[in-house]
Amino acid sequence: MTGAMKATLITIAVVLIGMALSFIWFVATWDKDAEPPIGFNLSPAYLAPEDRIT
């Protein structure tokens, strides 16, 4: 294995480990109450009367 191959593999490993650690940090520090939900509910009970399909 050449030096360039080793450097490339080490770089890839460092990037992947960094991504994994970043995701773990993101999940560990997530504050559920600080952010509004990003989902939405389209059930008829939550639609405004003008948006309801009749």
Coordinates of C-alpha atoms in Angstrom, one line a residue:
M1 CA 0.0 0.0 0.0
T2 CA 1.5 3.3 -1.0
G3 CA 1.7 6.4 1.1
A4 CA -1.0 8.2 -1.0
M5 CA -3.4 5.3 -0.4
K6 CA -2.8 5.4 3.3
A7 CA -3.3 9.1 3.4
T8 CA -6.5 8.8 1.5
L9 CA -7.9 6.0 3.7
I10 CA -6.9 8.0 6.9
T11 CA -8.6 11.1 5.5
I12 CA -11.8 9.1 4.8
A13 CA -11.7 7.5 8.2
V14 CA -11.2 10.9 9.9
V15 CA -14.2 12.4 8.0
L16 CA -16.5 9.5 8.8
I17 CA -15.5 9.5 12.5
G18 CA -16.1 13.3 12.5
M19 CA -19.5 12.9 11.0
A20 CA -20.5 10.2 13.5
L21 CA -19.2 12.3 16.4
S22 CA -21.0 15.4 15.1
F23 CA -24.3 13.4 14.9
I24 CA -23.9 12.0 18.4
W25 CA -23.2 15.5 19.7
F26 CA -26.3 16.8 17.9
V27 CA -28.5 14.2 19.4
A28 CA -27.0 14.5 22.8
T29 CA -27.5 18.2 23.0
W30 CA -30.9 18.4 21.3
D31 CA -33.4 20.4 23.3
K32 CA -36.9 19.3 22.3
D33 CA -38.7 22.2 23.9
A34 CA -36.5 24.9 22.3
E35 CA -37.5 24.1 18.7
P36 CA -41.0 24.0 17.1
P37 CA -41.8 20.7 15.5
I38 CA -41.0 20.4 11.8
G39 CA -43.8 18.0 11.0
F40 CA -47.3 18.8 10.2
N41 CA -50.7 17.1 10.6
L42 CA -53.1 16.9 7.7
S43 CA -55.9 15.1 9.5
P44 CA -59.3 16.8 9.0
A45 CA -59.6 17.8 12.6
Y46 CA -56.5 20.1 12.2
L47 CA -57.4 21.7 8.9
A48 CA -58.9 25.2 8.8
P49 CA -62.5 25.1 7.5
E50 CA -61.5 26.8 4.2
D51 CA -58.9 24.1 3.6
R52 CA -61.2 21.1 4.2
I53 CA -62.2 19.0 1.3
T54 CA -66.0 18.6 1.2

